[in-house]
mmCIF file with all atom_site columns, C-alpha atoms in Angstrom:
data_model
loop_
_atom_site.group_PDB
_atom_site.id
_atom_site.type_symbol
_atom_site.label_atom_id
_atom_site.label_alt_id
_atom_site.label_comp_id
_atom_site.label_asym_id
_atom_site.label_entity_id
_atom_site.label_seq_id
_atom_site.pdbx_PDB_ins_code
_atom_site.Cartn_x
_atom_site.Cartn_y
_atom_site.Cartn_z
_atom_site.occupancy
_atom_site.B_iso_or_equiv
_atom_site.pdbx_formal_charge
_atom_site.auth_seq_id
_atom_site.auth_comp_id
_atom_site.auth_asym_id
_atom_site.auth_atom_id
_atom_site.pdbx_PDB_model_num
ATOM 1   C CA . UNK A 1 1   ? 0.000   0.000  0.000   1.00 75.00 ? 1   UNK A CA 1
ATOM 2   C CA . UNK A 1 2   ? 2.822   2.757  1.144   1.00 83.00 ? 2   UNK A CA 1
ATOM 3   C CA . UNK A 1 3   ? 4.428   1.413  -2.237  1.00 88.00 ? 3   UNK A CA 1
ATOM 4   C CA . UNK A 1 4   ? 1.952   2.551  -4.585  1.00 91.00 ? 4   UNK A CA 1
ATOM 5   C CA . UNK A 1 5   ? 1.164   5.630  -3.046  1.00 91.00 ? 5   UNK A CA 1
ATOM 6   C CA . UNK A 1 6   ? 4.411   6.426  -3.097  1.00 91.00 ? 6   UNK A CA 1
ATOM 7   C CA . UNK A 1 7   ? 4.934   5.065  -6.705  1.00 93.00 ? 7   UNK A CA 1
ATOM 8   C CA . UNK A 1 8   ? 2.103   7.714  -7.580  1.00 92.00 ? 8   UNK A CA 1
ATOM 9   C CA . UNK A 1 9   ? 4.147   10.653 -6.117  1.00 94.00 ? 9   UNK A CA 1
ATOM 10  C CA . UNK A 1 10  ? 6.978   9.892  -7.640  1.00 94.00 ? 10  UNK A CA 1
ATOM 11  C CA . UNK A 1 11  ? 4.982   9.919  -10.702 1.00 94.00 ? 11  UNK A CA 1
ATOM 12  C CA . UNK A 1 12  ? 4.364   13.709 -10.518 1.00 91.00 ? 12  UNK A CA 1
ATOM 13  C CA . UNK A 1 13  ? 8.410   14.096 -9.671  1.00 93.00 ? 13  UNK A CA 1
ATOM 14  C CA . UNK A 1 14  ? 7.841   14.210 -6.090  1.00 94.00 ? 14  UNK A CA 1
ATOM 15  C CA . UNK A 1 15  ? 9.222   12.332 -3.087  1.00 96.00 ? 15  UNK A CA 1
ATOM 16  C CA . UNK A 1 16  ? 8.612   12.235 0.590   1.00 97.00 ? 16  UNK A CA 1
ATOM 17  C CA . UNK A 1 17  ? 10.734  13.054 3.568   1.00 97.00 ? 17  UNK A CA 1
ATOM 18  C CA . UNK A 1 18  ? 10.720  12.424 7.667   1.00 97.00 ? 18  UNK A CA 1
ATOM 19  C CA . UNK A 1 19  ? 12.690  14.079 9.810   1.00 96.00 ? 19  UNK A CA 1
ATOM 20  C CA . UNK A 1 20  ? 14.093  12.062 12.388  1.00 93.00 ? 20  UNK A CA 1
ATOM 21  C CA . UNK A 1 21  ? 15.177  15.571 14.228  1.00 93.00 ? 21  UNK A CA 1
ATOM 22  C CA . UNK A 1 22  ? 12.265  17.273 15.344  1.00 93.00 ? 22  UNK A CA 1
ATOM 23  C CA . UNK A 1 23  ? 14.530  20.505 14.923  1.00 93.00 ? 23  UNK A CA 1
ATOM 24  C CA . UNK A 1 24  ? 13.808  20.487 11.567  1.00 95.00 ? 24  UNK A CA 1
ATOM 25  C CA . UNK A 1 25  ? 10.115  20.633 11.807  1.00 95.00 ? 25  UNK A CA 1
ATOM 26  C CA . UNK A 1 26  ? 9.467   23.924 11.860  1.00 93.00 ? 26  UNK A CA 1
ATOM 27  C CA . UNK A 1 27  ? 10.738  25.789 9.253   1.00 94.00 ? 27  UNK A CA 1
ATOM 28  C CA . UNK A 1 28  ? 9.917   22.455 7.426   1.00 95.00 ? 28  UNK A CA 1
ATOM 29  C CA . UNK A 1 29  ? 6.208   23.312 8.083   1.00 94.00 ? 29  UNK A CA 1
ATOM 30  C CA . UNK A 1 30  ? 6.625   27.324 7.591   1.00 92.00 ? 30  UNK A CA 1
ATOM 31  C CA . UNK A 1 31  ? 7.921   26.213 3.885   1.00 93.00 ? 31  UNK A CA 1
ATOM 32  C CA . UNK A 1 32  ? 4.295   24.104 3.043   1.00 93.00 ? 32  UNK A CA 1
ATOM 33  C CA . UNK A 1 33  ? 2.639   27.845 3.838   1.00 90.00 ? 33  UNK A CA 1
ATOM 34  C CA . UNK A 1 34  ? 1.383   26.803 7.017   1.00 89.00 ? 34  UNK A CA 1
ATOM 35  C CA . UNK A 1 35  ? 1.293   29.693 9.490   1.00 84.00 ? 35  UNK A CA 1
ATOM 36  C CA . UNK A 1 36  ? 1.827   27.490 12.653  1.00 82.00 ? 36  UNK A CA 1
ATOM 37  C CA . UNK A 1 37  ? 1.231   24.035 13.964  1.00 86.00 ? 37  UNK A CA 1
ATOM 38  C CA . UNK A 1 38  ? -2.388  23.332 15.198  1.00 86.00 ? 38  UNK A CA 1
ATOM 39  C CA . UNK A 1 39  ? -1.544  22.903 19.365  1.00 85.00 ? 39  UNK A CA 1
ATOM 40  C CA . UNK A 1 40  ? -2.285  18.703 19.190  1.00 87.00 ? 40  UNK A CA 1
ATOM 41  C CA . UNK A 1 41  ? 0.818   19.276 16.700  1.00 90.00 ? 41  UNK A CA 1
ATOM 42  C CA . UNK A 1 42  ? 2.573   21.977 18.357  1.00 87.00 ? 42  UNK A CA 1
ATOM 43  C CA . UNK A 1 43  ? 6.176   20.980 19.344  1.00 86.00 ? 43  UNK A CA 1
ATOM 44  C CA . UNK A 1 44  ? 6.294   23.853 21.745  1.00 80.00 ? 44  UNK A CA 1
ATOM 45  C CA . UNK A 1 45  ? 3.478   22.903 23.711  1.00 79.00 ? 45  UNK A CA 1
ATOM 46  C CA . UNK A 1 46  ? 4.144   19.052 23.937  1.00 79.00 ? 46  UNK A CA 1
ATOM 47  C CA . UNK A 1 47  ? 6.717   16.600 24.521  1.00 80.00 ? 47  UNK A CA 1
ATOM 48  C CA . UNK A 1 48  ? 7.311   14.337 21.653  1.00 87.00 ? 48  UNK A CA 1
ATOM 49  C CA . UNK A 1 49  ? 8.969   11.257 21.083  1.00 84.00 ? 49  UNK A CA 1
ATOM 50  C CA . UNK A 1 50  ? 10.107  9.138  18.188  1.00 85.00 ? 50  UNK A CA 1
ATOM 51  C CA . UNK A 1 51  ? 7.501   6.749  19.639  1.00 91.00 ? 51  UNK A CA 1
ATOM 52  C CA . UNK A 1 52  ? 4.707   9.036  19.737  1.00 94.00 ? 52  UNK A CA 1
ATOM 53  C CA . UNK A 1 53  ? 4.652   11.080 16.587  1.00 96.00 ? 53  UNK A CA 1
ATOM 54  C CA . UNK A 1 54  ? 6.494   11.568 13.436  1.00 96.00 ? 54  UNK A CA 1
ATOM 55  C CA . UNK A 1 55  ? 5.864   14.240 10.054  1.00 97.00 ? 55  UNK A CA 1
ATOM 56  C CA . UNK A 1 56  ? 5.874   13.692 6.761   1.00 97.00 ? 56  UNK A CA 1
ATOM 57  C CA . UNK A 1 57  ? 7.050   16.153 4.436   1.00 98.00 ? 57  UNK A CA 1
ATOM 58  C CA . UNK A 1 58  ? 6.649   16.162 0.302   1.00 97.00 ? 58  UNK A CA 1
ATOM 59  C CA . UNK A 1 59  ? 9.119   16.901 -1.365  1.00 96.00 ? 59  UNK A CA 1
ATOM 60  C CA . UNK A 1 60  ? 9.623   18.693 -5.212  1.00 94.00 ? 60  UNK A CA 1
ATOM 61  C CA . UNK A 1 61  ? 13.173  18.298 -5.587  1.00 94.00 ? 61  UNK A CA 1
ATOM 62  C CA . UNK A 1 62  ? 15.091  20.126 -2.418  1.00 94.00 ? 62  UNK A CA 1
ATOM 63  C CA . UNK A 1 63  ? 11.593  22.230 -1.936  1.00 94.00 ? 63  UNK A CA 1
ATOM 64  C CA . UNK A 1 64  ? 9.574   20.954 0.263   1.00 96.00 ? 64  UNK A CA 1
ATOM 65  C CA . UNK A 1 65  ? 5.608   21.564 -0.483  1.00 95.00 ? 65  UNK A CA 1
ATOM 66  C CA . UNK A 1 66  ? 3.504   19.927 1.884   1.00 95.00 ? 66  UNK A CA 1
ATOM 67  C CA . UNK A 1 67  ? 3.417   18.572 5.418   1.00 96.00 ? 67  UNK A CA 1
ATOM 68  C CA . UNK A 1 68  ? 1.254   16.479 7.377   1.00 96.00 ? 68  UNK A CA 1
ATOM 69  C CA . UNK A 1 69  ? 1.749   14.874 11.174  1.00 96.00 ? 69  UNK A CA 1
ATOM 70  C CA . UNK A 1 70  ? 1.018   11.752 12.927  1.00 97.00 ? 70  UNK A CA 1
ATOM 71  C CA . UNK A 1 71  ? 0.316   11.671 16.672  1.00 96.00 ? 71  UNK A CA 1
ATOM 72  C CA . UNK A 1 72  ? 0.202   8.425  18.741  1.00 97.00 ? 72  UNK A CA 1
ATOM 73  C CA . UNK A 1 73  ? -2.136  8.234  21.868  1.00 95.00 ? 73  UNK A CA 1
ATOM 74  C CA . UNK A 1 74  ? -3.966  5.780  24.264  1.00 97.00 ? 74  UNK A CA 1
ATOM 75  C CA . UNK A 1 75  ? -6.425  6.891  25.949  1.00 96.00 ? 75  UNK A CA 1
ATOM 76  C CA . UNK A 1 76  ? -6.806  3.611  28.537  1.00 95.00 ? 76  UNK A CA 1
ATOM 77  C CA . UNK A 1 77  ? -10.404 3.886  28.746  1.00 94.00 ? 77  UNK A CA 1
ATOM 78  C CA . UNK A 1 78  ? -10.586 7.528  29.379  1.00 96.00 ? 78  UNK A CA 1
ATOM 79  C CA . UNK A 1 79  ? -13.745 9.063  26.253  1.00 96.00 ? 79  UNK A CA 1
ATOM 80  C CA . UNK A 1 80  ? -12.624 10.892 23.693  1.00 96.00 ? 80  UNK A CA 1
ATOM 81  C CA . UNK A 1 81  ? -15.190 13.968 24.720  1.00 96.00 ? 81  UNK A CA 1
ATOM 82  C CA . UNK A 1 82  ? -13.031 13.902 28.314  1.00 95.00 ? 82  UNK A CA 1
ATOM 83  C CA . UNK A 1 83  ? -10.201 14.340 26.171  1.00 94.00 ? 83  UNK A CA 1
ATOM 84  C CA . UNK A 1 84  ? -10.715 16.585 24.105  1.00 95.00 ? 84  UNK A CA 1
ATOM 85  C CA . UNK A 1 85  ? -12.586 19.306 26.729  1.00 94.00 ? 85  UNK A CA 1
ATOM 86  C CA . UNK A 1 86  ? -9.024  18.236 28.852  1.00 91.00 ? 86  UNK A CA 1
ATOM 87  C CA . UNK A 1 87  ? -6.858  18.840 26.710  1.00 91.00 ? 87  UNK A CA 1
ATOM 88  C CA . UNK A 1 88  ? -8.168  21.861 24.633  1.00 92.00 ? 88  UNK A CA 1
ATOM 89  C CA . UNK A 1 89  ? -8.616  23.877 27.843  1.00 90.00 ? 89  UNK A CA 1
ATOM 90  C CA . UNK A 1 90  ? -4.606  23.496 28.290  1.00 87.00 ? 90  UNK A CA 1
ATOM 91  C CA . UNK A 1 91  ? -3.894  23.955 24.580  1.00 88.00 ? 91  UNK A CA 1
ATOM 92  C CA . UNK A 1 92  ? -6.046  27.047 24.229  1.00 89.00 ? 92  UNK A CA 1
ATOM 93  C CA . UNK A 1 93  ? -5.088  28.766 27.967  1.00 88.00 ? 93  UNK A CA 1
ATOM 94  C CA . UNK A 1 94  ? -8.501  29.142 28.759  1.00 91.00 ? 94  UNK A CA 1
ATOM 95  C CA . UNK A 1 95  ? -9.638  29.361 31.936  1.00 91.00 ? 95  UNK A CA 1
ATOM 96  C CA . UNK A 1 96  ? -13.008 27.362 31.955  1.00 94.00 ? 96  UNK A CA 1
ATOM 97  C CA . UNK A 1 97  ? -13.721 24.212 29.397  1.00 95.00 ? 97  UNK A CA 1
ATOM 98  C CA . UNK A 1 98  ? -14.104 26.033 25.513  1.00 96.00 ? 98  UNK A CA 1
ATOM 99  C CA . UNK A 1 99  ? -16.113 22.862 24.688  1.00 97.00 ? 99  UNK A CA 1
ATOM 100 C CA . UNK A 1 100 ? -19.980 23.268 24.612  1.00 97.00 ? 100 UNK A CA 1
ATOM 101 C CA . UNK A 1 101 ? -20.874 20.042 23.106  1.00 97.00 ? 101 UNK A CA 1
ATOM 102 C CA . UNK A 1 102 ? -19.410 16.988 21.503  1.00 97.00 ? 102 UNK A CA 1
ATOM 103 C CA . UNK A 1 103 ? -21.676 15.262 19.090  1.00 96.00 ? 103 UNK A CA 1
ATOM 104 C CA . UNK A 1 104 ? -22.731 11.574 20.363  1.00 94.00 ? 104 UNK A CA 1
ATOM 105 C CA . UNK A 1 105 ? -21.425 9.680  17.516  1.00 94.00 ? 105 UNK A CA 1
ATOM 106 C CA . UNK A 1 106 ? -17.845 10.984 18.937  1.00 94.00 ? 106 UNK A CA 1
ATOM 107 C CA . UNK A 1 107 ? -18.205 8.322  21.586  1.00 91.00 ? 107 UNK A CA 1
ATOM 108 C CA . UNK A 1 108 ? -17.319 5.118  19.127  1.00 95.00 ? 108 UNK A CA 1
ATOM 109 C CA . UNK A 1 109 ? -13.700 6.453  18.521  1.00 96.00 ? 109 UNK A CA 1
ATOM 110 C CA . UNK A 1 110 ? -12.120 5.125  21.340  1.00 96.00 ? 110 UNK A CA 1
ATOM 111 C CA . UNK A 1 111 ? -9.120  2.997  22.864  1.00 97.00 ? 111 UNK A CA 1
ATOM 112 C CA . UNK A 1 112 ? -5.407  3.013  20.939  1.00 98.00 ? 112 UNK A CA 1
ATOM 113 C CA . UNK A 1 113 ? -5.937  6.222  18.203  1.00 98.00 ? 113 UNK A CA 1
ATOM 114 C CA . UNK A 1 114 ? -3.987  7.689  15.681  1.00 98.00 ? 114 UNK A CA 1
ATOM 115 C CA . UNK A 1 115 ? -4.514  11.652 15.407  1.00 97.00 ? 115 UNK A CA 1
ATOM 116 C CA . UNK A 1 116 ? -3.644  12.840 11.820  1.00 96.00 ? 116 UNK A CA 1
ATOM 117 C CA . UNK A 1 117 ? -3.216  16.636 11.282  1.00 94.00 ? 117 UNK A CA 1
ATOM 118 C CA . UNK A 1 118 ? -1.686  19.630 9.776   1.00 93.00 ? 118 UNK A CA 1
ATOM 119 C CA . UNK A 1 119 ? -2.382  18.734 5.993   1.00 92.00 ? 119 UNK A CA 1
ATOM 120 C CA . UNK A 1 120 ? -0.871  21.824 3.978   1.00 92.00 ? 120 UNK A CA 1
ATOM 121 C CA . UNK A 1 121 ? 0.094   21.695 0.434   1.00 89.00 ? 121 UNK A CA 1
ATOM 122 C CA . UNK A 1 122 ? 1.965   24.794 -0.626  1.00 85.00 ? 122 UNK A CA 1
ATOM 123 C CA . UNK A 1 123 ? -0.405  26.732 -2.804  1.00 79.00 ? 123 UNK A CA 1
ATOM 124 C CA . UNK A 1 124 ? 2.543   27.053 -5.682  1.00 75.00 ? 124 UNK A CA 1
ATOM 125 C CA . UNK A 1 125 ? 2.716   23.109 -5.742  1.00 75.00 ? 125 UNK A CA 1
ATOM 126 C CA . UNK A 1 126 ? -0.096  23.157 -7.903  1.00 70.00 ? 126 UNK A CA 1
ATOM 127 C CA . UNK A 1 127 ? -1.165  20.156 -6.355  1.00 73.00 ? 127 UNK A CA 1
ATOM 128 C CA . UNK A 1 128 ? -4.681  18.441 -7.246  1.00 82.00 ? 128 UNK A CA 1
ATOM 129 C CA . UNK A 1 129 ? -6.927  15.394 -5.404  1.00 82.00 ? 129 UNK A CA 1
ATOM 130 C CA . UNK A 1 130 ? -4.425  12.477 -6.647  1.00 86.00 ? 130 UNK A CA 1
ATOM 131 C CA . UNK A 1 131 ? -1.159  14.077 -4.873  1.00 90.00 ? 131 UNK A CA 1
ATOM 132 C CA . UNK A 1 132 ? -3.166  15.070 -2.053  1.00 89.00 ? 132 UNK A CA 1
ATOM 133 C CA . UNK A 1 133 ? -4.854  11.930 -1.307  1.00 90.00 ? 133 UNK A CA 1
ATOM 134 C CA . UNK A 1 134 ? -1.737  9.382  -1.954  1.00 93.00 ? 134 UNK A CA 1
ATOM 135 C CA . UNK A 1 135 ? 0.094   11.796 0.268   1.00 95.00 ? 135 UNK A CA 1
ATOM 136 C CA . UNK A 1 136 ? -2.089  11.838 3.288   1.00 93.00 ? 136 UNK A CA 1
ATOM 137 C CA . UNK A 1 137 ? -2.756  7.789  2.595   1.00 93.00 ? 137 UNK A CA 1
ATOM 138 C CA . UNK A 1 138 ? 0.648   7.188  2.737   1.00 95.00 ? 138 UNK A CA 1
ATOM 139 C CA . UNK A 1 139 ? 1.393   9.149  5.843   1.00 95.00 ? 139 UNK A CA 1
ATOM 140 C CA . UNK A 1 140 ? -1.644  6.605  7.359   1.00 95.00 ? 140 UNK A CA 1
ATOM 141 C CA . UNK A 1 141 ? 0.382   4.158  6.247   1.00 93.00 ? 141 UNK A CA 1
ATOM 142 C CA . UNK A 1 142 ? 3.663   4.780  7.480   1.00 95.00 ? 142 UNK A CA 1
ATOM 143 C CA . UNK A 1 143 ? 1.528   5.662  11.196  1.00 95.00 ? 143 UNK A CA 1
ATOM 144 C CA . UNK A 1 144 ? 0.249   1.875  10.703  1.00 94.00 ? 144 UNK A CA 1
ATOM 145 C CA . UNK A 1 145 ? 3.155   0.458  10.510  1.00 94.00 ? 145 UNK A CA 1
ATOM 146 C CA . UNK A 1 146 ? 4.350   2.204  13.579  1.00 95.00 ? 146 UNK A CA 1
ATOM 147 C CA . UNK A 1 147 ? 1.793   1.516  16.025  1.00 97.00 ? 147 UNK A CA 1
ATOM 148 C CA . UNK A 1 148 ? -0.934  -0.572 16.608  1.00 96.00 ? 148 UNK A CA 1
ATOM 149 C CA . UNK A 1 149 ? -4.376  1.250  17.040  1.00 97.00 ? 149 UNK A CA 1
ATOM 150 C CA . UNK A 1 150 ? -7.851  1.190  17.065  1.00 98.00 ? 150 UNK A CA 1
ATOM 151 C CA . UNK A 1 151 ? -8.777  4.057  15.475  1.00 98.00 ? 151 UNK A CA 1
ATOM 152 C CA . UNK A 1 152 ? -7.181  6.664  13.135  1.00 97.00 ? 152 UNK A CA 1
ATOM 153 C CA . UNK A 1 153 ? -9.448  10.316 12.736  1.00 96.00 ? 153 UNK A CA 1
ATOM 154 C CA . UNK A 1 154 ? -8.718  13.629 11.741  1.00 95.00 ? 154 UNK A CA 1
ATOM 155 C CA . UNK A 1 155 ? -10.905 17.019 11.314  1.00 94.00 ? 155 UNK A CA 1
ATOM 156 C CA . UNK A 1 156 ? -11.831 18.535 8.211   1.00 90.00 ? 156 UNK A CA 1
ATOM 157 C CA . UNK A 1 157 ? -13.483 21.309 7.122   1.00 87.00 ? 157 UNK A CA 1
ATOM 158 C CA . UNK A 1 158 ? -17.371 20.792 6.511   1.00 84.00 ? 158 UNK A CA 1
ATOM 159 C CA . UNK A 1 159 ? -16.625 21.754 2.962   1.00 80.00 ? 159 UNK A CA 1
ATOM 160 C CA . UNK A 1 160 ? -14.518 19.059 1.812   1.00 76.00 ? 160 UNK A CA 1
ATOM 161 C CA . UNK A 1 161 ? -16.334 16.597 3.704   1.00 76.00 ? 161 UNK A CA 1
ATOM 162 C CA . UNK A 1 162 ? -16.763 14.516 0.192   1.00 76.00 ? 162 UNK A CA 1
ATOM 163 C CA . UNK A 1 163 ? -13.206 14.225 -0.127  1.00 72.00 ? 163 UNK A CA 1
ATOM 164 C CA . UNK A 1 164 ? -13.041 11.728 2.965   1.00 79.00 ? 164 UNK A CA 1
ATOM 165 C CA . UNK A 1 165 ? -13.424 8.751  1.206   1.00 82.00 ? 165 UNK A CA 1
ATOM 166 C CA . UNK A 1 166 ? -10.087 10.206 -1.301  1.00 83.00 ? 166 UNK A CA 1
ATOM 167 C CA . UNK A 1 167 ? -8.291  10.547 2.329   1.00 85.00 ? 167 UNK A CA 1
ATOM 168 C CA . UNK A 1 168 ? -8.809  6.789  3.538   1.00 88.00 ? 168 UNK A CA 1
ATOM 169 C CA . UNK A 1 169 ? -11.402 7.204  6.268   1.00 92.00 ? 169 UNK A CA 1
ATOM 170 C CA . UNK A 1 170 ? -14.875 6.157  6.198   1.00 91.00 ? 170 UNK A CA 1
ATOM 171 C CA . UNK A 1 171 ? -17.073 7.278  8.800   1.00 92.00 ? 171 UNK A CA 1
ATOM 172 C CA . UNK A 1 172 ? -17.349 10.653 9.423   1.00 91.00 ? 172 UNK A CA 1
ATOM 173 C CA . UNK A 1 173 ? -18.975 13.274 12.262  1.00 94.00 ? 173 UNK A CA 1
ATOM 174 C CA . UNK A 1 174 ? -20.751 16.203 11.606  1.00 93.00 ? 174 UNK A CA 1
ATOM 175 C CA . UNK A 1 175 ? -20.593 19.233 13.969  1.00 93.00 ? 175 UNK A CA 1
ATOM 176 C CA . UNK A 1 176 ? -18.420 17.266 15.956  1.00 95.00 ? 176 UNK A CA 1
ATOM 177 C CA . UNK A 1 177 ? -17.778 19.962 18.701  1.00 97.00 ? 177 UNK A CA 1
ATOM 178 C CA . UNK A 1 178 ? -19.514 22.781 19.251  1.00 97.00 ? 178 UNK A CA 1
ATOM 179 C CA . UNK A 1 179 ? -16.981 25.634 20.568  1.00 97.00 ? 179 UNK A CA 1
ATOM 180 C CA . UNK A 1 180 ? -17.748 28.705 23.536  1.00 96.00 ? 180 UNK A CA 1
ATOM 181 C CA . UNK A 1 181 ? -17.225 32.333 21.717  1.00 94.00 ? 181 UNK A CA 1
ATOM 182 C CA . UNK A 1 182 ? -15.010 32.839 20.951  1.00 94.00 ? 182 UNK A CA 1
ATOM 183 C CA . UNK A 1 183 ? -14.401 30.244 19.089  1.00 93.00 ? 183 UNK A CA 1
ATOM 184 C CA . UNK A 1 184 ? -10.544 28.848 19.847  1.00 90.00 ? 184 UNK A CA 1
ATOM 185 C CA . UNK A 1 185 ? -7.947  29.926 16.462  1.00 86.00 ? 185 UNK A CA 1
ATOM 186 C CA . UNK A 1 186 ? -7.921  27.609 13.676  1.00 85.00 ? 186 UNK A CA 1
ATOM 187 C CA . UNK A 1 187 ? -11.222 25.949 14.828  1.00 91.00 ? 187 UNK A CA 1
ATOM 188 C CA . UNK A 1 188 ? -15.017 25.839 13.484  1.00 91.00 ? 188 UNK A CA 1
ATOM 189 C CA . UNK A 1 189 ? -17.915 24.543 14.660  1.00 94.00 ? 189 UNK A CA 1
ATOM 190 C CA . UNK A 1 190 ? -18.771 23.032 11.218  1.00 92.00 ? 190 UNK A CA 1
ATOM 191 C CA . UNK A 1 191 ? -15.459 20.845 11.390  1.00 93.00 ? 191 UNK A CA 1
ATOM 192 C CA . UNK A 1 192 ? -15.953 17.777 10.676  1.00 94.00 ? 192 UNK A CA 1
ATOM 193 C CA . UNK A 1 193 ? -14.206 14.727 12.694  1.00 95.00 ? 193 UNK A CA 1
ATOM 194 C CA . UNK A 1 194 ? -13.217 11.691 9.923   1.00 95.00 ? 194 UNK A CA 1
ATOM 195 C CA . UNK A 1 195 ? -12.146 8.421  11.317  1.00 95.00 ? 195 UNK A CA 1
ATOM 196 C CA . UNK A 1 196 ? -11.464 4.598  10.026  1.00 95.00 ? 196 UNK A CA 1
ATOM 197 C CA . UNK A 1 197 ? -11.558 1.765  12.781  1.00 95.00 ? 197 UNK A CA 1
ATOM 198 C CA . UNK A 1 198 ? -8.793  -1.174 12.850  1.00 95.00 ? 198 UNK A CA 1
ATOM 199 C CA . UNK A 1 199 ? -11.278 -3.509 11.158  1.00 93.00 ? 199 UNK A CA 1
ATOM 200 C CA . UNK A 1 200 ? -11.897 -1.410 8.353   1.00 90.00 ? 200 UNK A CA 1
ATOM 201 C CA . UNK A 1 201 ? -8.598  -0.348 7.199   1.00 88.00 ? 201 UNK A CA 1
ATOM 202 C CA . UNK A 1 202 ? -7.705  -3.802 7.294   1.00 86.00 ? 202 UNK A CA 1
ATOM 203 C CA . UNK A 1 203 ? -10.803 -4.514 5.392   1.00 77.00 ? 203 UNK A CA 1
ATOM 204 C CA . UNK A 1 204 ? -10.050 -2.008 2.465   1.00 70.00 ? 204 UNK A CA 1
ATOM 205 C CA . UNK A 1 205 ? -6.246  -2.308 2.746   1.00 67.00 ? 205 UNK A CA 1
#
């Protein structure tokens, strides 16, 4: 699977690259036109390991032109909902939970997950669905072949919510969480939250 959407990249004269220095990560994701790293992602406000997370950069000769990250997490029978109000709290320095509601069908992603994020292809890539989609699959690919998990999910914006299937996952929450105002930086409350279970991306892949 990681062969052939590699094979397709390479296709279009473009490779892939992963830093095994998290050093290099930065201006690595300041060159794919990315601003700065959503705070899941953000090396500044978490500890990573080798173990825990790794990025995936593509590559146009030395340019690099798009990004994406891979985050590792078990969350030993804690609900995703607990984790999420937890967590964003600390990641957004608010003083009070910025979580309003998270949408029921949430609760089925659960146990050993794989957190996918940070998809940014440089606007002057030209890039279209094929590049983007064999990218981001094989970035689920490498993650699978690191760790064992239960689930893998990502958010999306509402509008591209038909490209899911293109991106490897196949279930998919709308209005997944419903912010306080004002609504945290980089978030919407028409994200949607895309996920594929163990079963399934066995099933397909």
């Amino acid at each position: 699977m990681a062969q052939e959407h590699l094979r397709q990249l390479n296709a279009r004269g473009l490779d892939v690259y992963v830093p095994e220095d998290f050093d290099e990560v930065p201006a690595l994701v300041a060159a794919t036109g990315r601003e700065k790293s959503t705070p899941m992602l953000d090396l500044h406000r978490n500890d990573f390991l080798r173990s825990n997370a790794f990025w995936l950069f593509l590559m146009q000769g030395d340019d690099c032109v798009g990004g994406c990250a891979a985050r590792y997490y078990d969350l030993a029978g804690e609900s995703l909902e607990n984790y999420l109000r937890r967590t964003s709290q600390a990641q957004y320095n608010r003083e009070t939970d910025p979580i309003k509601s998270v949408a029921r069908p949430t609760d089925r992603i659960s146990g050993r997950l794989i957190y996918m994020g940070d998809l940014q292809i440089n606007p002057a890539a030209r890039s279209n669905v094929t590049v983007r989609s064999a990218f981001f699959q094989l970035a689920q690919a490498l993650a699978v072949l690191e760790w064992d998990f239960d689930w893998i999910y990502a958010f999306v914006d509402y509008q591209h919510r038909r490209l899911v299937p293109d991106y490897g996952f196949n279930y998919y929450v709308t209005d997944a969480i419903t912010w306080h105002d004002p609504i945290p930086e980089g978030r919407r409350n028409d994200h949607v939250l895309v996920a594929i279970d163990f079963e399934s991306f066995s099933h397909f892949w």
